Short mmCIF file of C-alpha atoms in Angstrom, two decimals:
data_model
loop_
_atom_site.label_atom_id
_atom_site.label_comp_id
_atom_site.label_asym_id
_atom_site.label_seq_id
_atom_site.Cartn_x
_atom_site.Cartn_y
_atom_site.Cartn_z
CA SER A 890 105.57 106.05 95.12
CA SER A 891 107.22 103.66 92.67
CA LEU A 892 109.73 102.60 95.34
CA ALA A 893 106.92 101.72 97.74
CA ARG A 894 105.19 99.67 95.05
CA ALA A 895 108.42 97.80 94.37
CA LEU A 896 108.65 96.74 98.01
CA ILE A 897 105.10 95.42 98.37
CA ARG A 898 105.10 91.69 98.90
CA ALA A 899 102.41 89.54 97.29
CA LEU A 900 100.22 87.63 99.69
CA THR A 901 98.62 84.32 98.81
CA ALA A 902 95.18 83.82 100.34
CA PRO A 903 94.81 80.72 102.51
CA ASP A 904 92.91 77.76 101.04
CA GLU A 905 90.45 77.74 103.94
CA GLU A 906 87.47 80.11 104.06
CA GLY A 907 87.60 82.53 106.99
CA THR A 908 88.91 85.82 108.34
CA TYR A 909 92.64 86.22 108.90
CA ALA A 910 94.85 88.90 110.44
CA VAL A 911 98.04 89.86 108.61
CA GLN A 912 100.56 92.01 110.46
CA TYR A 913 102.63 94.46 108.40
CA GLY A 914 105.28 97.12 108.90
CA VAL A 915 106.16 100.18 106.85
CA TYR A 916 109.53 101.95 107.07
CA ASP A 917 110.22 105.32 105.40
CA GLY A 918 113.94 105.56 106.16
CA ILE A 919 113.36 107.37 109.45
CA SER A 920 110.54 105.72 111.32
CA THR A 921 108.40 102.60 111.27
CA ALA A 922 104.63 102.18 111.41
CA GLU A 923 102.91 98.86 112.00
CA GLY A 924 99.38 97.68 111.51
CA VAL A 925 97.13 94.72 110.96
CA LEU A 926 95.22 93.93 107.77
CA THR A 927 92.06 91.89 107.95
CA VAL A 928 91.77 89.46 105.05
CA THR A 929 88.49 87.68 104.40
CA VAL A 930 88.69 84.55 102.27
CA ASP A 931 85.34 83.86 100.64
CA PRO A 932 85.00 81.53 97.65
CA GLN A 933 81.73 83.33 96.78
CA ALA A 934 83.30 86.80 96.68
CA PRO A 935 82.07 88.81 93.68
CA ASP A 936 84.44 89.54 90.81
CA LEU A 937 85.78 93.09 90.66
CA ALA A 938 85.43 95.16 87.52
CA PRO A 939 88.57 96.40 85.78
CA ILE A 940 89.62 100.04 86.18
CA ALA A 941 89.93 102.10 82.97
CA ARG A 942 91.62 105.50 83.09
CA ASP A 943 91.44 108.32 80.55
CA ASP A 944 94.34 109.03 78.20
CA ARG A 945 95.33 112.36 76.65
CA LEU A 946 97.55 112.95 73.64
CA SER A 947 99.45 116.15 72.93
CA LEU A 948 99.68 117.90 69.59
CA ALA A 949 103.28 116.66 69.34
CA ASP A 950 101.95 113.08 69.55
CA VAL A 951 99.79 113.48 66.44
CA VAL A 952 101.10 116.22 64.16
CA GLY A 953 102.16 114.89 60.76
CA LEU A 954 100.36 111.58 61.31
CA THR A 955 97.19 110.25 59.70
CA GLN A 956 96.56 107.87 62.59
CA VAL A 957 98.02 107.25 66.04
CA GLU A 958 98.31 104.03 68.06
CA VAL A 959 97.54 104.55 71.76
CA GLU A 960 98.54 102.09 74.51
CA VAL A 961 95.34 102.57 76.50
CA LEU A 962 96.03 99.65 78.86
CA ALA A 963 99.26 101.21 80.13
CA ASN A 964 97.42 103.02 82.94
CA ASP A 965 94.52 100.57 83.42
CA GLU A 966 94.30 97.63 85.82
CA ASP A 967 92.35 94.55 86.80
CA PRO A 968 92.07 94.31 90.62
CA ASP A 969 91.34 90.58 90.58
CA GLY A 970 93.35 89.56 87.52
CA SER A 971 96.20 90.70 85.36
CA ARG A 972 96.54 93.49 82.82
CA ALA A 973 97.54 90.84 80.27
CA GLY A 974 94.00 89.43 80.46
CA LEU A 975 92.31 92.72 79.52
CA ARG A 976 90.77 93.25 76.07
CA VAL A 977 90.09 96.62 74.45
CA SER A 978 87.17 97.57 72.20
CA SER A 979 85.63 100.72 70.76
CA THR A 980 82.48 101.36 68.78
CA VAL A 981 83.72 104.73 67.46
CA THR A 982 83.69 104.83 63.65
CA GLY A 983 87.19 104.64 62.20
CA VAL A 984 88.81 103.47 65.46
CA ARG A 985 90.35 100.00 65.55
CA ALA A 986 91.29 97.97 68.64
CA THR A 987 94.28 95.65 68.30
CA SER A 988 94.94 92.29 69.94
CA ALA A 989 97.90 93.94 71.72
CA GLY A 990 95.44 96.14 73.66
CA THR A 991 96.00 99.36 71.75
CA LEU A 992 93.66 101.64 69.87
CA VAL A 993 94.46 102.90 66.38
CA ILE A 994 92.76 106.29 66.06
CA PRO A 995 92.61 108.48 62.95
CA VAL A 996 94.05 111.97 63.38
CA LEU A 997 91.42 114.51 62.29
CA PRO A 998 91.38 118.27 61.75
CA ASP A 999 89.17 118.74 64.83
CA ALA A 1000 89.79 117.45 68.37
CA GLN A 1001 88.04 114.25 69.31
CA VAL A 1002 87.21 112.28 72.44
CA VAL A 1003 87.24 108.54 71.75
CA ALA A 1004 85.40 106.19 74.11
CA HIS A 1005 86.76 102.70 74.64
CA THR A 1006 85.86 99.78 76.87
CA ILE A 1007 88.15 97.32 78.60
CA THR A 1008 86.90 93.83 79.46
CA ASP A 1009 88.54 91.46 81.92
CA GLU A 1010 88.62 87.65 81.93
CA GLN A 1011 85.38 87.49 83.97
CA ASP A 1012 83.64 89.79 81.45
CA GLY A 1013 83.69 92.77 83.80
CA THR A 1014 83.89 96.08 81.92
CA ALA A 1015 84.94 99.69 82.40
CA THR A 1016 84.93 102.62 79.99
CA ALA A 1017 87.40 105.49 79.57
CA PHE A 1018 88.24 108.13 76.98
CA VAL A 1019 91.19 109.16 74.83
CA ARG A 1020 91.46 112.86 74.01
CA VAL A 1021 93.09 113.39 70.63
CA PRO A 1022 93.86 117.00 69.63
CA GLY A 1023 92.81 118.26 66.23
CA VAL A 1024 95.58 119.29 63.90
CA ALA A 1025 93.78 122.13 62.11
CA SER A 1026 93.26 124.55 64.96
CA ALA A 1027 96.02 123.52 67.35
CA ARG A 1028 98.08 126.13 69.19
CA PRO A 1029 101.88 126.13 68.88
CA THR A 1030 103.37 123.61 71.32
CA LEU A 1031 106.91 122.77 72.37
CA ARG A 1032 108.00 119.29 71.34
CA PRO A 1033 108.28 117.22 74.54
CA ASP A 1034 110.91 114.81 73.13
CA LEU A 1035 113.78 117.32 72.92
CA GLU A 1036 116.44 118.15 75.48
CA GLU A 1037 116.75 121.62 77.00
CA LEU A 1038 118.87 124.17 75.19
CA HIS A 1039 121.79 125.70 77.10
CA VAL A 1040 123.87 128.68 76.09
CA THR A 1041 126.90 130.20 77.80
CA ALA A 1042 126.62 133.85 78.78
CA GLY A 1043 127.90 136.12 76.03
CA GLU A 1044 127.65 133.44 73.34
CA GLU A 1045 125.11 133.14 70.56
CA LEU A 1046 122.87 130.14 69.99
CA LEU A 1047 120.92 129.91 66.75
CA VAL A 1048 117.69 127.93 67.03
CA ASP A 1049 115.38 126.91 64.23
CA LEU A 1050 112.01 127.22 65.97
CA ALA A 1051 110.47 124.78 63.50
CA ASP A 1052 112.66 122.08 65.10
CA TYR A 1053 111.33 122.84 68.59
CA VAL A 1054 107.75 123.99 68.11
CA VAL A 1055 104.90 121.95 66.68
CA VAL A 1056 102.03 123.75 64.95
CA GLY A 1057 98.81 122.67 63.32
CA GLU A 1058 98.74 121.33 59.78
CA GLY A 1059 99.25 123.95 57.11
CA ARG A 1060 100.73 126.47 59.57
CA THR A 1061 104.30 127.73 59.96
CA VAL A 1062 106.24 128.75 63.04
CA ARG A 1063 106.81 132.52 63.24
CA LEU A 1064 107.80 134.95 65.94
#
């Protein structure tokens, strides 16, 4: 959970090569569990590749746009470095990687799956995909950025569906 991640303490590896035992405790508000981690310090340890995860956009993310900028690094990581050291690239025609680690992807009539590669500071790589819905054949979708509607019993609430439902380009919302 996010709370558990917030409580994890960073450990600094000893300067001396060897195997070390690190005792730890975990408390969940009711009970405690303890254990021992074994840490091996090896100056010849191999570098670890970064971890790239797929991203998926909704129709609401792209409708009305000609291109979309996707923060692909937001869910990626570098196990032996920092996310700030990751670089993004893509060989897909029309897709542009930025120095901020985002991809600028054209929005097309048909759905697309865009491959991209992340590279860490040791030149390790990993590949993932961004799914971008097409705007021509998209199904009606509720806009995710709006608050719920509430109405008191016996009262009337008029709703313009076009304000709450996103449809593909050239289509109109109808009941």
